[in-house]
PDB file of C-alpha atoms in Angstrom:
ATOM      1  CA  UNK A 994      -1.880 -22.547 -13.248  1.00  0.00           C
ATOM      2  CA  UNK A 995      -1.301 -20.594  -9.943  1.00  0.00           C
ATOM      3  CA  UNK A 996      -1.516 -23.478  -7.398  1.00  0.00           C
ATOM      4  CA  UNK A 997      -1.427 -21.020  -3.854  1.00  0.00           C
ATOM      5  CA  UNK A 998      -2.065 -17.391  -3.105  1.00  0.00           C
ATOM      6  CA  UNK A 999       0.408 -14.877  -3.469  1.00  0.00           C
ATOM      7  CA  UNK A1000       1.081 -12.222  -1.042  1.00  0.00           C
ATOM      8  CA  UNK A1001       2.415  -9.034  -2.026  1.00  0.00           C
ATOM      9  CA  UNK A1002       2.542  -5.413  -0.030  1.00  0.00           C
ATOM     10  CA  UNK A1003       2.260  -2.448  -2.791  1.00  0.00           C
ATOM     11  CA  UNK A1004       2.323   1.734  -2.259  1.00  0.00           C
ATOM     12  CA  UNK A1005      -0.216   3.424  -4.434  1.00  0.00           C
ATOM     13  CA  UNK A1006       1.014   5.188  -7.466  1.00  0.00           C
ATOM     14  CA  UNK A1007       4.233   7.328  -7.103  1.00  0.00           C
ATOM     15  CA  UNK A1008       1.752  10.796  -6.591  1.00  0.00           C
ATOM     16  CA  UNK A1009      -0.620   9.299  -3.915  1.00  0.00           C
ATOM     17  CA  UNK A1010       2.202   7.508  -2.320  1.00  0.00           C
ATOM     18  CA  UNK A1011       3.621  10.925  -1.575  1.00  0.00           C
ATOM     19  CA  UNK A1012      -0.014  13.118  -0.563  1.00  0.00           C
ATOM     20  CA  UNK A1013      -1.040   9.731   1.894  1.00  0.00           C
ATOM     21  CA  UNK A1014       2.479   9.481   3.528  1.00  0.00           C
ATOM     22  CA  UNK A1015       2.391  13.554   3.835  1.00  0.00           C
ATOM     23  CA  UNK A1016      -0.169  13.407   6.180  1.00  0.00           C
ATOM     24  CA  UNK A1017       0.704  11.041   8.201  1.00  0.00           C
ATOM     25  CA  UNK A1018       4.248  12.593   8.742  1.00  0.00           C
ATOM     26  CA  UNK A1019       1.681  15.251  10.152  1.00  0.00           C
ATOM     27  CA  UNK A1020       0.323  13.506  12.894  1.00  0.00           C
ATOM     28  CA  UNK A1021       3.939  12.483  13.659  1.00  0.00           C
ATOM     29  CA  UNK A1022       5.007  16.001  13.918  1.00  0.00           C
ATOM     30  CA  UNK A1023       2.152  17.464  15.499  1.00  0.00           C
ATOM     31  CA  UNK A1024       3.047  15.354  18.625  1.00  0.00           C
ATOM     32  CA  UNK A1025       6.863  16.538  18.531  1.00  0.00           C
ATOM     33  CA  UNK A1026       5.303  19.893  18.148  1.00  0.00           C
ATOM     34  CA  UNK A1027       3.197  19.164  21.229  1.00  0.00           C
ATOM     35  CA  UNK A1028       6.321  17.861  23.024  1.00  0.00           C
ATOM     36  CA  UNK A1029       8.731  20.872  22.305  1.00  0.00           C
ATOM     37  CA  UNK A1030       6.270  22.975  23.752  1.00  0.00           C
ATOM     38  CA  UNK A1031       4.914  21.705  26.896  1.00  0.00           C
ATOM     39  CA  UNK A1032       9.134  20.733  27.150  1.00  0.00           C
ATOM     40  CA  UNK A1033       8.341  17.705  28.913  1.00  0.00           C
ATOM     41  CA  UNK A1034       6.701  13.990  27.686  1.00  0.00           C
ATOM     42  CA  UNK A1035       2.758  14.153  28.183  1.00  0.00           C
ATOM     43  CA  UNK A1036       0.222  11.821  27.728  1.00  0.00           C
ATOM     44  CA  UNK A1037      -1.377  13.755  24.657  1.00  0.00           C
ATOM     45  CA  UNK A1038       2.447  13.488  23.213  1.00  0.00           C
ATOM     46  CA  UNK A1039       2.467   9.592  23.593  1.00  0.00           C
ATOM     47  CA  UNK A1040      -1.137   9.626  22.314  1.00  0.00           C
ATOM     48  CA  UNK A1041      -0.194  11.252  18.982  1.00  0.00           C
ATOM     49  CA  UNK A1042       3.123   8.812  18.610  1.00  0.00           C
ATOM     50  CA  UNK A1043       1.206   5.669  19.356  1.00  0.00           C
ATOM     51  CA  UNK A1044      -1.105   7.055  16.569  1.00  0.00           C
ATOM     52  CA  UNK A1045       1.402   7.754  14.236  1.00  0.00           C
ATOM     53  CA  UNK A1046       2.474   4.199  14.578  1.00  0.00           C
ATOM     54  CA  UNK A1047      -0.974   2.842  14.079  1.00  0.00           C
ATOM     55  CA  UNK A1048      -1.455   4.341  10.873  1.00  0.00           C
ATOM     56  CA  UNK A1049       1.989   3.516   9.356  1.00  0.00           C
ATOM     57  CA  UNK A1050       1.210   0.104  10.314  1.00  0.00           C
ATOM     58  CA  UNK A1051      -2.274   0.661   8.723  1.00  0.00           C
ATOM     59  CA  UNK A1052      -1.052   1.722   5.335  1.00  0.00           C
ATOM     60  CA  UNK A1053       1.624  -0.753   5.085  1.00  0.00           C
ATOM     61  CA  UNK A1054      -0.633  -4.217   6.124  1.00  0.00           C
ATOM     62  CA  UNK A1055      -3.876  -3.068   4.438  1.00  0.00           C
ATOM     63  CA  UNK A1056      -2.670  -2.324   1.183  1.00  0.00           C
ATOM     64  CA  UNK A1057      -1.702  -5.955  -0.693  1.00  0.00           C
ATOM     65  CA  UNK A1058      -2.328  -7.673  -3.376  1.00  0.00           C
ATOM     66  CA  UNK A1059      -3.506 -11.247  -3.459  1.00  0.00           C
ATOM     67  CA  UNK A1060      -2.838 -13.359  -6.582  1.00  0.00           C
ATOM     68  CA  UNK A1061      -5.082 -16.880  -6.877  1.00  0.00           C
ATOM     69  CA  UNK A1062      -7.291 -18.720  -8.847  1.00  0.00           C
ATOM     70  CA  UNK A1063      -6.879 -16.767 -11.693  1.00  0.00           C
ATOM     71  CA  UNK A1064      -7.659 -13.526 -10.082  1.00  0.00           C
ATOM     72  CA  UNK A1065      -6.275 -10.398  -9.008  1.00  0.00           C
ATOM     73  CA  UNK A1066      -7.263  -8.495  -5.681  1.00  0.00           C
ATOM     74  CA  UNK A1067      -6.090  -5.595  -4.949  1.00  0.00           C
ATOM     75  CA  UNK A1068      -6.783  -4.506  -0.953  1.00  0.00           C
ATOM     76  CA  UNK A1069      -6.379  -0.750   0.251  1.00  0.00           C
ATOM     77  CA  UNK A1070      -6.866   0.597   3.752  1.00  0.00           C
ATOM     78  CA  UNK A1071     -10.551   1.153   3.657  1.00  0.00           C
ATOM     79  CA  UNK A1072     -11.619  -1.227   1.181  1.00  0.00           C
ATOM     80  CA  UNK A1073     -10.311  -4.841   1.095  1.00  0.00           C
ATOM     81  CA  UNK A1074     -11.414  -5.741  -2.141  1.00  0.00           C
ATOM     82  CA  UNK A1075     -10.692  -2.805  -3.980  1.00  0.00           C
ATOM     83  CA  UNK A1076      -9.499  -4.055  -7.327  1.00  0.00           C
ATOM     84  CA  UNK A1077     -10.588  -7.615  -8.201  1.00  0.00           C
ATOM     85  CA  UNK A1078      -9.959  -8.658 -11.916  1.00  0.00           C
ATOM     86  CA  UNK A1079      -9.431 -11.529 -13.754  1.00  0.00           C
ATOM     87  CA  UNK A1080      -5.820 -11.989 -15.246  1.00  0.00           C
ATOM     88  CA  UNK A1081      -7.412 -12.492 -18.616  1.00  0.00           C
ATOM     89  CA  UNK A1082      -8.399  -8.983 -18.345  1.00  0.00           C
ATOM     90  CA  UNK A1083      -5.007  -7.476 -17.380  1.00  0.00           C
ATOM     91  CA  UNK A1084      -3.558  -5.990 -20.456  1.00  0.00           C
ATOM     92  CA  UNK A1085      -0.610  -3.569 -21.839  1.00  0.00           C
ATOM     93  CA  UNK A1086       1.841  -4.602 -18.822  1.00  0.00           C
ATOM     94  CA  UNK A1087       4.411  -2.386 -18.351  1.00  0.00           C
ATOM     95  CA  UNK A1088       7.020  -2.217 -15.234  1.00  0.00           C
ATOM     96  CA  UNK A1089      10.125  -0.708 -14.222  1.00  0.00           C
ATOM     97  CA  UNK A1090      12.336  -1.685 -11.435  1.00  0.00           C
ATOM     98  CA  UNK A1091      10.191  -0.912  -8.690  1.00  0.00           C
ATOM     99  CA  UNK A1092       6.798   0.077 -10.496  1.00  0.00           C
ATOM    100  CA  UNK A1093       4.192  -2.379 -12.100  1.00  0.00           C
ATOM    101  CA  UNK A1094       1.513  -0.540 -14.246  1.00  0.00           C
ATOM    102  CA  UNK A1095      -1.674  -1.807 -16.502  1.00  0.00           C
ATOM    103  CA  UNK A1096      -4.519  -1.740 -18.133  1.00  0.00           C
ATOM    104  CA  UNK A1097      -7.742  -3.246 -16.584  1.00  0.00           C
ATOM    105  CA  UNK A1098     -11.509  -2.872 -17.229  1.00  0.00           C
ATOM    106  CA  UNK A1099     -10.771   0.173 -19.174  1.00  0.00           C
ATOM    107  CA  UNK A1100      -8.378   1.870 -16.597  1.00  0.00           C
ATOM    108  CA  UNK A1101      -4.787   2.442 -15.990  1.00  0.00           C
ATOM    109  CA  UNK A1102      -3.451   1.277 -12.632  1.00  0.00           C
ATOM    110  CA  UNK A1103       0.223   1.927 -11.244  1.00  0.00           C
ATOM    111  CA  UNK A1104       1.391   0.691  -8.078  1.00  0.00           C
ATOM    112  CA  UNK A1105       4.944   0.861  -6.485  1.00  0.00           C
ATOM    113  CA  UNK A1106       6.416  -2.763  -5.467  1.00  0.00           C
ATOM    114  CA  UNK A1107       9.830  -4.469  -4.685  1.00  0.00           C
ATOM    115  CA  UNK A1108      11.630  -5.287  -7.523  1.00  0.00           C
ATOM    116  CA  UNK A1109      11.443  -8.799  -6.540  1.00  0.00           C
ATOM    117  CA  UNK A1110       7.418  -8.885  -6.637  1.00  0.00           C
ATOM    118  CA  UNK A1111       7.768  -6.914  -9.693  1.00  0.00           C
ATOM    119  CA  UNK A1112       9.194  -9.458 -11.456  1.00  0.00           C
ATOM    120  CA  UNK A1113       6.865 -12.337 -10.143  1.00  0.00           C
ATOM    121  CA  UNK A1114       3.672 -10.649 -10.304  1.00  0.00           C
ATOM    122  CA  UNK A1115       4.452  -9.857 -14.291  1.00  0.00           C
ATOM    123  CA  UNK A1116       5.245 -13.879 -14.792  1.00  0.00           C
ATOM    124  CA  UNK A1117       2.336 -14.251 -13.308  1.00  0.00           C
ATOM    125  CA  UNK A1118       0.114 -12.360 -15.401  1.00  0.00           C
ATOM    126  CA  UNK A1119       2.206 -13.476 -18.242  1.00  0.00           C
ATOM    127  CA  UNK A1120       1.664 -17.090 -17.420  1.00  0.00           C
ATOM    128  CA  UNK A1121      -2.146 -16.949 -17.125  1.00  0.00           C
TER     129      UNK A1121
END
């Protein structure tokens, strides 16, 4: 029995992970872009660094997972309840050292962890 919530802070599959963290390396470098040229700090420069930093911060907090009661929620960025299952449906479990993968409702899902949470979010599926 899971007696508290778990907390844990995933990246989406190793292919999204890459396209979502492309763009916002974009909005990064558009404002060094925008710096180089006018050749001296603006406000439109700080605008598109504070920016930057908002959405990094975005796509780390938003995107958890929350383990309790026997479920399994899965948050993204736009849509906090994403992925809600319970861990009797979680089948065919398969990790590596820093990805945990199944099978739920039909559908394959991969996400990219610390090895740490890895290992604790497997004994807790395991453990049901």
């Amino acid at each position: 029995m899971i007696s508290q919530k778990r907390h844990f802070f995933y990246q989406p599959s190793p292919l999204s992970s890459i396209i979502c963290w492309s763009w916002t390396f974009v909005v990064f470098f558009i404002g060094v872009i925008i710096w180089l040229e006018i050749t001296h700090f603006q406000w439109i420069t700080l605008f598109f660094f504070v920016l930057f930093a908002v959405i990094v911060w975005a796509e780390i907090h938003f995107r958890s997972i929350h383990v309790y009661d026997h479920k399994f929620v899965v948050s993204r960025i736009t849509n906090p309840h994403w992925l809600t299952v319970d861990l009797d449906q979680i089948s065919h479990i398969q990790t590596s050292k820093y990805q945990l993968a199944f099978v739920a409702n039909t559908k394959i899902y991969s996400f990219i962890l610390p090895a740490n949470s890895v290992i604790e979010i497997k004994e807790l599926i395991s453990n049901k």
